[in-house]
Each structure stands twice: as C-alpha cells, then as structure tokens.
Amino acid sequence: MLAKVTSCALVGLEGVIVEVEVDTSRGMPSLVIVGLPDAAVKESSERVRAAIKNSGLVFPGKRITVNLAPADIRKAGPAYDLPIAVGVLIASEQAWPQAVEGALFVGELSLDGSVRHVNGILPIAALAHQQSIHRIFVPAADAPEAALIDGLEVIPVEHLGQLAAHLQGLRTIPPYTPNLDPSSLPPPSYAADFAEIKGQEHVKRALEVAAAGGHNVLMVGPPGAGKTLLARSMPSILPAMTVEESLEVTKIYSIAGLLPPDTPLIRHRPFRAPHHTISHAGLVGGGHWPRPGEISLAHRGVLFLDELPEFGTRTLEGLRQPIEDHKVVISRATGTLTFPANFMFMAAMNPCPCGYYGDPTHECTCSLATISRYQKRISGPLLDRIDIHIEVPRVDYEKLTDERLGERSEVIRARVERAREIQRRRFAGTPLSCNADMGPTEVREICQLDETGRGLVRAAMQQLGMSARAFHRILKLARTIADLAGSERIETAHLAEAIQYRPRRQV
Ligand SMILES: Nc1ncnc2c1ncn2[C@@H]1O[C@H](COP(=O)(O)OP(=O)(O)OP(=O)(O)O)[C@@H](O)[C@H]1O
Ligand SMILES: [Mg+2]
C-alpha cells in the first residue's frame, strides 16, 4: 500500500514542500530511503523502526521504500522521522490516510518514540500557511514557535504513541493555544547603561545618530578609553523591532538552531560581537550545509567587531558586499542561497599597535611605517562604507570621578524611537525601514539640499577627496540628524555634523 504524508525541506531561509511517499510490498523486510537524503535522514530508518516498536505499535515485516519528493532538493537533518513514521503507520493500516490530509508533519524521533525539537520550525510554519495547509504537527517543544504564524492549527506532539492514537481517532491532541499575555514577557535587561559612562559626550551623540538611522560606526582610540564599553551599551538605545522584523530575525535564529528554548519570538535587536579568530564562513555564512553566519545573526541589529585590525583581511573583505546589499549570497554546487544580512556595522580599534598614536599625554612608540601598515589592514573600500568615524579619547580624572550620572539610555532611546517613527512613515509601503537602507534613487528624492548645503558638500568633497558613495552616505546621515531634530528640511548644521563624521586623519 502507498501512503503520502506532507513535510517540508529548508533551502536557506525558505521552506519547500516535500511529499513523503511510503510504499510497502512483499519481500525481505527492509526500509530504504531515496530522494537525495543526507546521512541524518538515512539514519532515520533505524530511529523510526525503534520508535514504532517502542510505542506499542507494529513495525511491518515488509519491504518498505520511502521516497522524498521532489528528488532534486537535498534533504538534511532528522525532521523527516515523524512524517516517515506516520507514512509507515498508514501504509501498514495502523492509521487512516484521511487523518493526515491537509496537514504537515515535522519532528525528530527518539528510540523510545518521544518527539524531539527540530530547527527551522518558524519558516516551516510560514510555508504551511502560504500553501494553505491549515494544520501542522510539530514537536511539543516547538509549538510556541509554530504558533507565531497566525491562522495555523498547531498540534503539539510529545510521543509517537500519542500521535497514533490521535490519527486513529481514539484520543485527540488539543491544538496549542499561545499565551499572549504581554506581562508574561520578562522586561529587557541591558548589560550597560549610557548613564554609567562618564564624559565621551560626542561619542554618545554619534552612537545616538547611528542608532536612529541604522548607520555604520568606527570608533578609534587609545586603550581603556571606553570603546568596548560604549559599544556594549548600544543595545540599550536601539529602537524596538516591528513584528515583521521580529519574525524575520526569529526565522534566522530558528534555522541556525539558536532560539533559546523559552523564547519563541526574538523581540530585541540582536547584538553580535564575534571574536577576531572567527572563520570566514562563521562570519558571512557557509559550510557544507550552508548556515547563516554572524552577519545574518546580526540581521536588523548590530554586528560589532572589536579590535578590527585583528580580523583577517580576507574575513573583513567578505563584509563589503553584504554591507552594501543587505544580504549575502552563498554559492554551492547545488545552487545559490540567500540569507538576509541587514545589520548595523560597528567596529572599534586602536590607532596604532601600541595604542597611543595621537594621545596628548602618552607617547606613541610605533614608527610611522608600523602605524601605516596597521591602519592599512582595513581596506579603503571597507572604510568608505562606514558613515561615522569617531575618535574616542581618554577621559580625564575629573570626568571619571564625577558623581553625576549622564543621560539615561531610556531617554536617548526615546529620541531614537521618535526619529525612527519619522522614517517608518517615510518608507511606509517600501521594503526600506531606515535612512541607512536608502539607495541612490531614494537619496535623490528624499535628501534635497538648498544652495548653501550644496556649496558645503561641494567644498567638503574637494577637501576630503570623497567618493560618490561617501557623498550619498553623508546625505543619508544628514537626513537622520535632521530627523532627530524633528526637521523636515536638511539644514546646513545637520549637513555639517554629518560631514565631520567622515575620516580625515590617516598616517
Ligand atoms: N568613559 C568611561 N566611563 C566610565 N568607565 C570607563 C570609561 N571608559 C573606560 N571605563 C572603564 O574602563 C574599562 C575599560 O574600557 P574599555 O574596555 O571599554 O576600553 P577600550 O577602549 O575598549 O580599550 P581597548 O582599546 O584596550 O580595548 C571599562 O570596563 C570601564 O570600567
Ligand atoms: Mg576594547
């Protein structure tokens, strides 16, 4: 007898429907899986056999062939255990085919029949909804994640025996109902608050501008000046995510298997700070079965690279294309995959190997050649993509011991939110979400300058030798500064502030 059960494969971030066909025929008892399965899927046969037996059901002593269609998509991971087991139960008349019509199944089986967590439930549930499948059977642990998709009946399965009883109509598993009480969410907690950081007012202002428009930042300064501290406080002033953004980010974490067990939906912008020993694939994504890299895990949030020159040149150059395109394309023999990677790029570095070049009180021991070599580890094209270059000098004793607290992050965040709200209205109905996302066309339409402004930019371009990209980046930055000021027009002062964030001093 032939049974058909619907399941799902993941290609990058997108789900693709997979039909699991199970055929039983007379012959030597065996279970063979065909249809481009990987090792984990092949091992499924052993898990399915043991799980069925240990759930008090009968594993048919027949020749069983499982086909995963379409055969040209690679099937990875253990999520096909559950649909294969259901297919075997139907093919051996231990469940009725009508019971699985219009439903999708995913889940890994333990040898004792319990159903275990699988990665990527959110994109799978999204696909089901798209394909007008109204019921999805998932591991009980993953039900809250699947329930994020509206209009889907989520059946949480704990055990294969329980599922068999449900499919035989003996004991129904009630659908999962999400707990939507917002008070059940823990309030966000931040590692550091801007109020605790003494002095550095101009850096805080620059970070506020960056957060408001999603601009890239590079901080340069001597050791102990507070660069890492400032960067780590950044999440406390980032604007909240919209529901769509939350879902986008959660999909990526779901696929990477990084969703915390009790957090079905990621509500706070990610802040990723990988160590400089990270591999190229770890940063931009890749691997045999391509996984999202740090730049995709930082989607809609911040990617912070501390000690920037220590990252290998090849690793850093890998950032150039995603910073411009807001996505990364990974090529494999089987085709290309795209992961979203729209992140705010933040970096920190010392001005030279000893760290004190340009410090008024501490002599730098590096030769000019060493400094130049050090700074050249970061290529011109990468620097050109950074809108805000900011020097972080040492804070003096008086400032550091000042008991007064600075402005709290909450207050800064409120201003950032106001500026973002203006941008949200500006870009309503477009795929853009903040000023940094604008392309040349939007810049031309939205960032109009008056005569004085045009003169100022012309002079700056000549003096600083700026590229066309730098020109566009200045206009976008000026737009954000104007938004923070609640100004409809870009005034000369906004433009002047944007220009002074461009780099000027190179050895
Ligand atoms: N402006 C400041 N206000 C309060 N504390 C500060 C400030 N700057 C530095 N500190 C203190 O100094 C410590 C070191 O700062 P941080 O690690 O941020 O320096 P850094 O600029 O990243 O140095 P490095 O270049 O060596 O990485 C902080 O953990 C904090 O305790
Ligand atoms: Mg540091």
Coordinates of C-alpha atoms and ligand atoms in Angstrom, one line a residue:
M1 CA 0.0 0.0 0.0
L2 CA 1.2 3.5 -0.8
A3 CA 0.9 6.3 1.8
K4 CA 1.6 10.0 1.3
V5 CA 2.5 12.5 4.1
T6 CA 3.4 16.1 3.6
S7 CA 6.6 17.6 5.2
C8 CA 9.0 20.3 4.5
A9 CA 12.6 20.9 3.5
L10 CA 14.5 24.1 4.1
V11 CA 16.6 25.8 1.4
G12 CA 18.3 28.7 3.0
L13 CA 15.5 30.6 4.8
E14 CA 12.7 29.3 2.7
G15 CA 10.7 26.2 3.1
V16 CA 9.8 23.8 0.2
I17 CA 7.0 21.2 0.4
V18 CA 8.3 17.7 0.5
E19 CA 6.0 14.7 -0.1
V20 CA 7.0 11.7 1.9
E21 CA 5.8 8.6 0.0
V22 CA 5.9 5.3 1.8
D23 CA 5.3 2.0 -0.1
T24 CA 5.1 -1.4 1.4
S25 CA 5.5 -4.6 -0.6
R26 CA 6.3 -8.2 -0.1
G27 CA 9.9 -9.1 0.1
M28 CA 12.8 -9.1 2.5
P29 CA 12.0 -6.8 5.5
S30 CA 13.9 -3.6 5.0
L31 CA 13.5 0.2 5.0
V32 CA 15.1 2.2 2.2
I33 CA 15.0 6.0 1.9
V34 CA 15.5 7.6 -1.5
G35 CA 15.2 11.2 -2.8
L36 CA 18.6 12.8 -2.0
P37 CA 18.7 12.2 1.7
D38 CA 21.8 13.2 3.8
A39 CA 23.3 10.9 6.4
A40 CA 20.9 12.1 9.2
V41 CA 17.9 11.3 7.0
K42 CA 19.3 7.9 6.1
E43 CA 19.7 7.1 9.8
S44 CA 16.0 7.9 10.1
S45 CA 15.1 4.3 9.3
E46 CA 16.7 3.0 12.5
R47 CA 15.0 5.6 14.6
V48 CA 11.6 5.1 13.0
R49 CA 11.8 1.3 13.4
A50 CA 12.7 1.5 17.1
A51 CA 10.3 4.4 17.9
I52 CA 7.3 2.5 16.3
K53 CA 8.1 -0.7 18.2
N54 CA 8.7 1.1 21.5
S55 CA 5.4 3.0 21.2
G56 CA 3.4 -0.2 21.3
L57 CA 2.8 -0.2 17.5
V58 CA 3.7 -2.8 14.9
F59 CA 6.6 -2.3 12.5
P60 CA 5.6 -4.1 9.4
G61 CA 7.8 -7.1 8.4
K62 CA 7.8 -6.0 4.7
R63 CA 9.9 -4.3 2.2
I64 CA 9.4 -0.6 2.8
T65 CA 10.5 2.1 0.3
V66 CA 10.4 5.8 1.3
N67 CA 10.7 8.4 -1.3
L68 CA 11.2 12.1 -0.5
A69 CA 9.9 14.1 -3.4
P70 CA 10.9 16.3 -5.2
A71 CA 14.1 14.3 -5.6
D72 CA 16.3 17.3 -6.7
I73 CA 16.3 19.1 -3.4
R74 CA 18.7 17.9 -0.7
K75 CA 17.0 16.7 2.4
A76 CA 19.0 17.3 5.6
G77 CA 18.5 16.6 9.3
P78 CA 16.3 14.4 11.3
A79 CA 13.0 16.3 10.9
Y80 CA 11.6 13.7 8.5
D81 CA 11.5 11.0 11.2
L82 CA 7.9 11.9 12.2
P83 CA 6.4 12.0 8.6
I84 CA 8.2 8.8 7.7
A85 CA 6.8 7.1 10.8
V86 CA 3.3 8.4 10.1
G87 CA 3.7 7.1 6.5
V88 CA 4.7 3.6 7.7
L89 CA 1.7 3.6 10.1
I90 CA -0.7 4.5 7.3
A91 CA 0.9 2.0 4.8
S92 CA 0.5 -0.7 7.5
E93 CA -3.1 0.3 8.2
Q94 CA -2.5 1.5 11.7
A95 CA -3.7 5.0 10.9
W96 CA -6.2 6.4 8.3
P97 CA -4.9 8.3 5.3
Q98 CA -7.8 10.8 5.7
A99 CA -6.3 11.8 9.1
V100 CA -3.2 13.3 7.5
E101 CA -4.9 15.2 4.6
G102 CA -4.2 18.9 4.6
A103 CA -1.6 18.6 7.4
L104 CA 2.1 18.9 7.6
F105 CA 4.4 16.9 9.8
V106 CA 7.9 17.6 11.2
G107 CA 9.8 16.1 14.1
E108 CA 12.7 14.0 15.2
L109 CA 12.1 10.7 16.9
S110 CA 13.8 9.2 19.9
L111 CA 14.2 5.5 20.0
D112 CA 11.5 5.4 22.8
G113 CA 9.1 7.2 20.5
S114 CA 9.2 10.7 22.1
V115 CA 9.3 13.6 19.6
R116 CA 12.2 15.9 19.8
H117 CA 12.9 19.6 18.8
V118 CA 13.9 20.4 15.3
N119 CA 15.4 23.6 13.9
G120 CA 13.6 25.9 11.5
I121 CA 10.0 25.5 12.7
L122 CA 9.1 29.1 12.1
P123 CA 10.0 29.1 8.3
I124 CA 8.3 25.7 8.0
A125 CA 5.1 27.0 9.6
A126 CA 5.3 30.1 7.4
L127 CA 5.4 27.9 4.3
A128 CA 2.5 25.8 5.5
H129 CA 0.4 28.9 5.9
Q130 CA 1.5 30.1 2.4
Q131 CA 0.5 26.8 0.9
S132 CA -2.9 26.9 2.5
I133 CA -2.1 24.0 4.8
H134 CA -4.1 24.7 8.0
R135 CA -2.8 22.1 10.4
I136 CA 0.8 21.4 11.4
F137 CA 2.1 18.6 13.7
V138 CA 5.3 19.7 15.5
P139 CA 7.3 18.6 18.5
A140 CA 5.6 19.9 21.6
A141 CA 8.7 21.9 22.5
D142 CA 8.4 23.8 19.2
A143 CA 4.7 24.6 19.4
P144 CA 5.1 28.2 20.7
E145 CA 7.4 28.9 17.7
A146 CA 4.9 27.5 15.1
A147 CA 2.1 29.4 16.8
L148 CA 3.7 32.7 15.8
I149 CA 2.1 32.2 12.4
D150 CA -1.5 33.3 12.5
G151 CA -4.3 31.2 11.2
L152 CA -2.5 27.9 11.7
E153 CA -3.7 25.0 13.8
V154 CA -0.6 23.8 15.7
I155 CA -0.8 20.2 17.1
P156 CA 1.9 19.7 19.7
V157 CA 3.2 16.1 19.7
E158 CA 5.1 14.6 22.6
H159 CA 5.1 11.0 21.7
L160 CA 4.6 8.8 18.6
G161 CA 2.1 6.7 20.5
Q162 CA 0.1 9.8 21.4
L163 CA 0.1 10.8 17.7
A164 CA -1.0 7.3 16.6
A165 CA -4.0 7.5 19.0
H166 CA -4.8 10.9 17.6
L167 CA -4.7 9.7 14.0
Q168 CA -6.7 6.6 14.8
G169 CA -9.4 8.9 16.2
L170 CA -9.0 7.4 19.7
R171 CA -7.7 10.3 21.7
T172 CA -7.5 13.8 20.2
I173 CA -4.5 16.0 20.9
P174 CA -5.8 19.5 21.6
P175 CA -4.3 22.3 19.4
Y176 CA -1.8 24.5 21.1
T177 CA -3.1 27.9 22.3
P178 CA -0.4 30.5 22.7
N179 CA -0.1 32.6 25.9
L180 CA -0.4 36.1 24.5
D181 CA -0.3 37.9 27.8
P182 CA 2.4 40.6 27.3
S183 CA 3.0 40.7 31.1
S184 CA 4.4 37.2 30.9
L185 CA 7.4 38.5 29.0
P186 CA 10.5 39.4 31.0
P187 CA 11.4 43.1 30.7
P188 CA 14.5 43.7 28.6
S189 CA 17.7 43.9 30.6
Y190 CA 20.8 45.6 29.2
A191 CA 24.5 44.9 30.0
A192 CA 25.3 48.6 30.5
D193 CA 23.5 52.0 30.6
F194 CA 24.8 55.2 28.9
A195 CA 24.4 57.0 32.3
E196 CA 27.3 55.0 33.7
I197 CA 29.7 56.2 31.0
K198 CA 31.5 59.3 32.0
G199 CA 32.4 62.0 29.5
Q200 CA 32.6 60.9 25.8
E201 CA 29.5 63.1 25.1
H202 CA 30.4 63.4 21.4
V203 CA 30.7 59.6 21.1
K204 CA 27.4 59.1 22.7
R205 CA 25.9 61.6 20.3
A206 CA 27.4 59.8 17.4
L207 CA 26.0 56.5 18.6
E208 CA 22.6 58.1 19.0
V209 CA 22.7 59.2 15.4
A210 CA 23.9 55.8 14.3
A211 CA 21.0 54.0 16.2
A212 CA 18.5 56.5 14.9
G213 CA 19.3 55.9 11.2
G214 CA 21.0 52.4 11.3
H215 CA 24.4 53.9 10.2
N216 CA 27.8 52.1 10.5
V217 CA 30.3 53.3 13.1
L218 CA 34.0 53.0 13.6
M219 CA 35.5 54.1 17.0
V220 CA 39.2 54.7 17.2
G221 CA 41.0 55.5 20.5
P222 CA 43.7 54.5 23.0
P223 CA 43.4 51.5 25.3
G224 CA 40.9 51.8 28.2
A225 CA 39.1 54.8 26.7
G226 CA 35.8 53.0 26.8
K227 CA 35.3 51.9 23.2
T228 CA 34.2 48.4 24.1
L229 CA 32.0 49.7 27.0
L230 CA 30.3 52.2 24.6
A231 CA 29.6 49.5 22.0
R232 CA 28.2 47.1 24.6
S233 CA 25.8 49.8 25.8
M234 CA 24.5 50.2 22.3
P235 CA 21.6 47.6 22.6
S236 CA 20.1 49.9 25.3
I237 CA 19.4 52.7 22.9
L238 CA 18.4 50.7 19.8
P239 CA 14.8 51.2 18.7
A240 CA 12.2 48.4 19.2
M241 CA 11.6 45.9 16.3
T242 CA 8.4 45.8 14.4
V243 CA 6.5 42.5 14.4
E244 CA 7.7 41.8 10.8
E245 CA 11.3 42.4 11.8
S246 CA 11.0 40.2 14.8
L247 CA 9.7 37.4 12.6
E248 CA 12.5 37.8 10.1
V249 CA 15.1 37.7 12.9
T250 CA 13.4 34.7 14.6
K251 CA 13.4 32.7 11.3
I252 CA 17.2 33.1 11.0
Y253 CA 17.7 32.0 14.6
S254 CA 15.3 29.2 14.2
I255 CA 17.2 27.8 11.2
A256 CA 20.6 28.2 13.0
G257 CA 19.1 26.3 16.0
L258 CA 19.9 29.3 18.2
L259 CA 16.4 30.1 19.5
P260 CA 16.5 30.0 23.3
P261 CA 14.1 27.2 24.4
D262 CA 11.7 29.6 26.3
T263 CA 11.8 32.4 23.7
P264 CA 9.7 31.6 20.6
L265 CA 10.0 35.1 19.3
I266 CA 13.0 37.3 19.4
R267 CA 11.8 40.8 20.3
H268 CA 15.1 42.7 20.8
R269 CA 17.5 43.6 18.1
P270 CA 20.4 41.2 18.1
F271 CA 23.9 42.4 19.1
R272 CA 26.6 40.1 17.8
A273 CA 30.2 40.5 18.8
P274 CA 32.2 37.7 17.4
H275 CA 35.9 37.2 18.4
H276 CA 38.5 38.1 15.8
T277 CA 39.6 34.4 15.4
I278 CA 36.2 33.7 13.7
S279 CA 36.4 32.0 10.3
H280 CA 35.2 33.5 7.0
A281 CA 32.3 31.0 6.9
G282 CA 31.5 31.7 10.6
L283 CA 31.2 35.4 9.8
V284 CA 29.4 35.6 6.5
G285 CA 27.8 32.1 6.5
G286 CA 28.5 29.0 4.6
G287 CA 29.7 25.5 5.3
H288 CA 28.7 22.2 3.6
W289 CA 25.1 22.7 4.6
P290 CA 25.1 26.5 4.4
R291 CA 24.3 28.0 7.8
P292 CA 23.7 31.7 8.5
G293 CA 26.9 33.5 9.6
E294 CA 27.3 36.2 12.2
I295 CA 26.2 38.9 9.7
S296 CA 22.9 37.2 9.3
L297 CA 22.5 36.6 13.0
A298 CA 23.0 40.3 13.4
H299 CA 20.2 41.0 10.9
R300 CA 18.1 44.1 12.0
G301 CA 20.6 44.5 14.8
V302 CA 24.3 45.3 15.4
L303 CA 27.4 43.4 14.3
F304 CA 30.3 44.6 16.5
L305 CA 33.8 43.8 15.6
D306 CA 36.1 44.8 18.4
E307 CA 39.9 45.1 17.7
L308 CA 39.0 45.4 14.0
P309 CA 42.6 45.1 12.5
E310 CA 43.0 41.7 14.2
F311 CA 40.3 40.2 11.9
G312 CA 42.0 38.8 8.9
T313 CA 41.9 40.9 5.7
R314 CA 40.0 38.2 3.8
T315 CA 37.4 37.9 6.5
L316 CA 36.9 41.7 6.5
E317 CA 36.7 41.9 2.7
G318 CA 33.9 39.4 2.9
L319 CA 31.8 42.1 4.6
R320 CA 32.0 44.5 1.7
Q321 CA 29.2 43.0 -0.5
P322 CA 26.7 42.3 2.3
I323 CA 27.1 45.8 3.8
E324 CA 26.0 47.3 0.5
D325 CA 23.4 44.7 -0.5
H326 CA 22.0 43.9 2.9
K327 CA 22.1 40.2 2.1
V328 CA 24.6 37.5 1.4
V329 CA 24.6 35.1 -1.5
I330 CA 26.3 31.8 -0.9
S331 CA 27.1 29.6 -3.9
R332 CA 27.1 25.9 -3.8
A333 CA 27.3 23.2 -6.5
T334 CA 23.6 22.6 -5.9
G335 CA 22.7 26.3 -6.4
T336 CA 22.8 29.6 -4.6
L337 CA 21.3 30.5 -1.3
T338 CA 20.5 33.9 0.0
F339 CA 20.4 34.9 3.7
P340 CA 19.3 38.4 4.8
A341 CA 22.1 40.4 6.4
N342 CA 20.8 43.9 7.0
F343 CA 22.9 44.9 10.0
M344 CA 24.4 48.0 11.6
F345 CA 28.2 47.6 11.4
M346 CA 30.1 48.8 14.4
A347 CA 33.8 48.4 14.9
A348 CA 36.5 49.6 17.4
M349 CA 40.2 49.8 17.1
N350 CA 43.4 51.4 18.5
P351 CA 45.0 54.0 16.2
C352 CA 48.3 52.0 16.2
P353 CA 49.8 48.8 17.6
C354 CA 50.9 50.4 20.9
G355 CA 47.6 52.2 21.0
Y356 CA 48.7 55.7 21.8
Y357 CA 49.1 57.4 18.5
G358 CA 47.6 60.9 18.8
D359 CA 47.2 60.7 22.5
P360 CA 48.2 64.1 24.1
T361 CA 49.6 62.6 27.3
H362 CA 51.1 59.3 26.3
E363 CA 53.9 58.9 23.8
C364 CA 53.4 56.6 20.9
T365 CA 56.3 54.1 20.4
C366 CA 55.4 53.0 16.9
S367 CA 57.2 54.0 13.8
L368 CA 55.2 55.8 11.1
A369 CA 55.7 52.7 8.9
T370 CA 54.2 50.4 11.5
I371 CA 51.3 52.7 12.1
S372 CA 50.6 52.9 8.4
R373 CA 50.9 49.1 8.0
Y374 CA 48.5 48.6 10.9
Q375 CA 45.9 51.0 9.5
K376 CA 46.2 49.5 6.1
R377 CA 44.9 46.2 7.4
I378 CA 41.5 47.8 7.0
S379 CA 41.0 48.5 3.3
G380 CA 39.8 51.7 1.8
P381 CA 36.6 50.2 0.4
L382 CA 35.6 49.0 3.9
L383 CA 36.3 52.3 5.5
D384 CA 34.4 54.1 2.8
R385 CA 31.3 52.1 3.8
I386 CA 31.4 53.5 7.3
D387 CA 29.4 56.6 7.8
I388 CA 30.5 57.6 11.2
H389 CA 34.2 57.7 12.1
I390 CA 34.7 58.8 15.7
E391 CA 37.7 59.3 17.9
V392 CA 37.4 58.2 21.5
P393 CA 39.9 60.0 23.6
R394 CA 40.9 59.0 27.1
V395 CA 38.6 60.5 29.8
D396 CA 40.4 62.6 32.4
Y397 CA 40.3 62.1 36.2
E398 CA 37.8 64.9 36.9
K399 CA 35.3 63.5 34.5
L400 CA 35.8 59.9 35.6
T401 CA 35.3 60.7 39.2
D402 CA 32.3 63.0 38.6
E403 CA 29.5 61.6 40.7
R404 CA 26.8 63.0 38.5
L405 CA 25.2 60.4 36.2
G406 CA 24.9 61.2 32.5
E407 CA 21.7 60.9 30.4
R408 CA 20.0 57.5 30.9
S409 CA 19.7 55.2 27.9
E410 CA 16.0 55.2 28.2
V411 CA 15.9 59.0 27.4
I412 CA 18.2 58.6 24.5
R413 CA 16.2 55.6 23.2
A414 CA 13.0 57.7 23.3
R415 CA 14.7 60.3 20.9
V416 CA 15.9 57.4 18.7
E417 CA 12.4 56.0 18.6
R418 CA 10.9 59.4 17.5
A419 CA 13.4 59.6 14.6
R420 CA 12.7 56.0 13.6
E421 CA 8.9 56.8 13.6
I422 CA 9.5 59.6 11.1
Q423 CA 11.5 57.1 8.9
R424 CA 8.8 54.4 9.3
R425 CA 6.2 56.8 7.9
R426 CA 8.6 58.0 5.2
F427 CA 9.3 54.5 3.9
A428 CA 5.8 53.0 4.5
G429 CA 4.9 50.6 1.7
T430 CA 8.5 50.2 0.6
P431 CA 10.9 47.5 1.7
L432 CA 13.1 50.1 3.4
S433 CA 13.0 50.6 7.1
C434 CA 15.5 53.3 8.0
N435 CA 17.6 56.0 6.3
A436 CA 20.7 53.8 6.0
D437 CA 18.7 51.4 3.7
M438 CA 18.2 54.2 1.1
G439 CA 19.6 53.6 -2.4
P440 CA 20.8 56.4 -4.7
T441 CA 17.2 56.9 -6.1
E442 CA 15.7 57.5 -2.7
V443 CA 18.7 59.7 -1.7
R444 CA 18.0 61.9 -4.7
E445 CA 14.3 62.2 -3.9
I446 CA 14.4 62.5 -0.1
C447 CA 17.7 64.2 0.7
Q448 CA 17.3 67.5 -1.1
L449 CA 19.7 70.3 -0.2
D450 CA 19.4 74.0 -0.5
E451 CA 22.0 76.2 -2.2
T452 CA 24.2 76.7 0.9
G453 CA 24.1 73.0 1.6
R454 CA 25.2 72.1 -1.9
G455 CA 28.1 74.5 -1.6
L456 CA 29.1 73.0 1.7
V457 CA 29.1 69.4 0.3
R458 CA 31.0 70.5 -2.8
A459 CA 33.8 72.1 -0.7
A460 CA 33.9 69.0 1.6
M461 CA 34.1 66.6 -1.3
Q462 CA 37.1 68.5 -2.8
Q463 CA 38.9 68.9 0.5
L464 CA 38.4 65.3 1.8
G465 CA 38.6 63.7 -1.6
M466 CA 35.3 61.9 -1.1
S467 CA 33.9 59.1 -3.3
A468 CA 30.4 59.1 -4.8
R469 CA 29.5 56.6 -2.1
A470 CA 30.7 58.9 0.6
F471 CA 28.6 61.6 -0.9
H472 CA 25.5 59.5 -0.7
R473 CA 26.3 58.3 2.8
I474 CA 26.7 61.9 4.0
L475 CA 23.3 62.8 2.7
K476 CA 21.7 59.8 4.4
L477 CA 23.4 60.7 7.6
A478 CA 22.4 64.3 7.4
R479 CA 18.8 63.1 6.8
T480 CA 19.0 61.1 10.1
I481 CA 20.4 64.1 12.0
A482 CA 17.5 66.2 10.7
D483 CA 15.0 63.5 11.7
L484 CA 16.5 63.5 15.2
A485 CA 16.0 67.3 15.3
G486 CA 12.4 66.8 14.0
S487 CA 13.3 69.0 11.0
E488 CA 11.6 68.4 7.7
R489 CA 14.5 70.0 5.7
I490 CA 18.2 69.2 5.9
E491 CA 19.7 72.3 7.4
T492 CA 23.3 73.4 7.0
A493 CA 24.0 72.4 10.6
H494 CA 22.8 68.9 10.0
L495 CA 24.9 68.6 7.0
A496 CA 28.0 70.0 8.8
E497 CA 27.6 67.4 11.6
A498 CA 27.3 64.6 9.0
I499 CA 30.5 65.8 7.2
Q500 CA 32.5 65.9 10.4
Y501 CA 31.9 62.2 10.9
R502 CA 33.9 61.4 7.8
P503 CA 37.5 60.3 8.3
R504 CA 40.2 62.9 7.8
R505 CA 43.4 61.8 9.5
Q506 CA 45.3 58.9 8.0
V507 CA 49.0 58.4 8.5
Ligands
LIG1 N1 34.1 56.9 30.0 C1 34.1 56.0 30.9 N2 33.3 56.0 32.0 C2 33.3 55.0 32.9 N3 34.2 54.0 32.9 C3 35.0 53.9 31.9 C4 35.0 54.9 30.8 N4 36.0 54.5 29.9 C5 36.5 53.4 30.4 N5 36.0 53.0 31.6 C6 36.3 51.8 32.4 O1 37.5 51.2 31.7 C7 37.2 49.9 31.4 C8 37.8 49.6 30.0 O2 37.2 50.2 29.0 P1 37.0 49.6 27.6 O3 37.3 48.1 27.7 O4 35.8 50.0 27.0 O5 38.2 50.2 26.8 P2 38.6 50.1 25.3 O6 38.6 51.5 24.8 O7 37.8 49.1 24.6 O8 40.1 49.7 25.4 P3 41.0 48.7 24.4 O9 41.5 49.6 23.3 O10 42.1 48.3 25.3 O11 40.1 47.6 24.0 C9 35.7 49.8 31.3 O12 35.2 48.5 31.6 C10 35.3 50.7 32.4 O13 35.3 50.1 33.7
MG2 MG 38.2 47.3 23.9

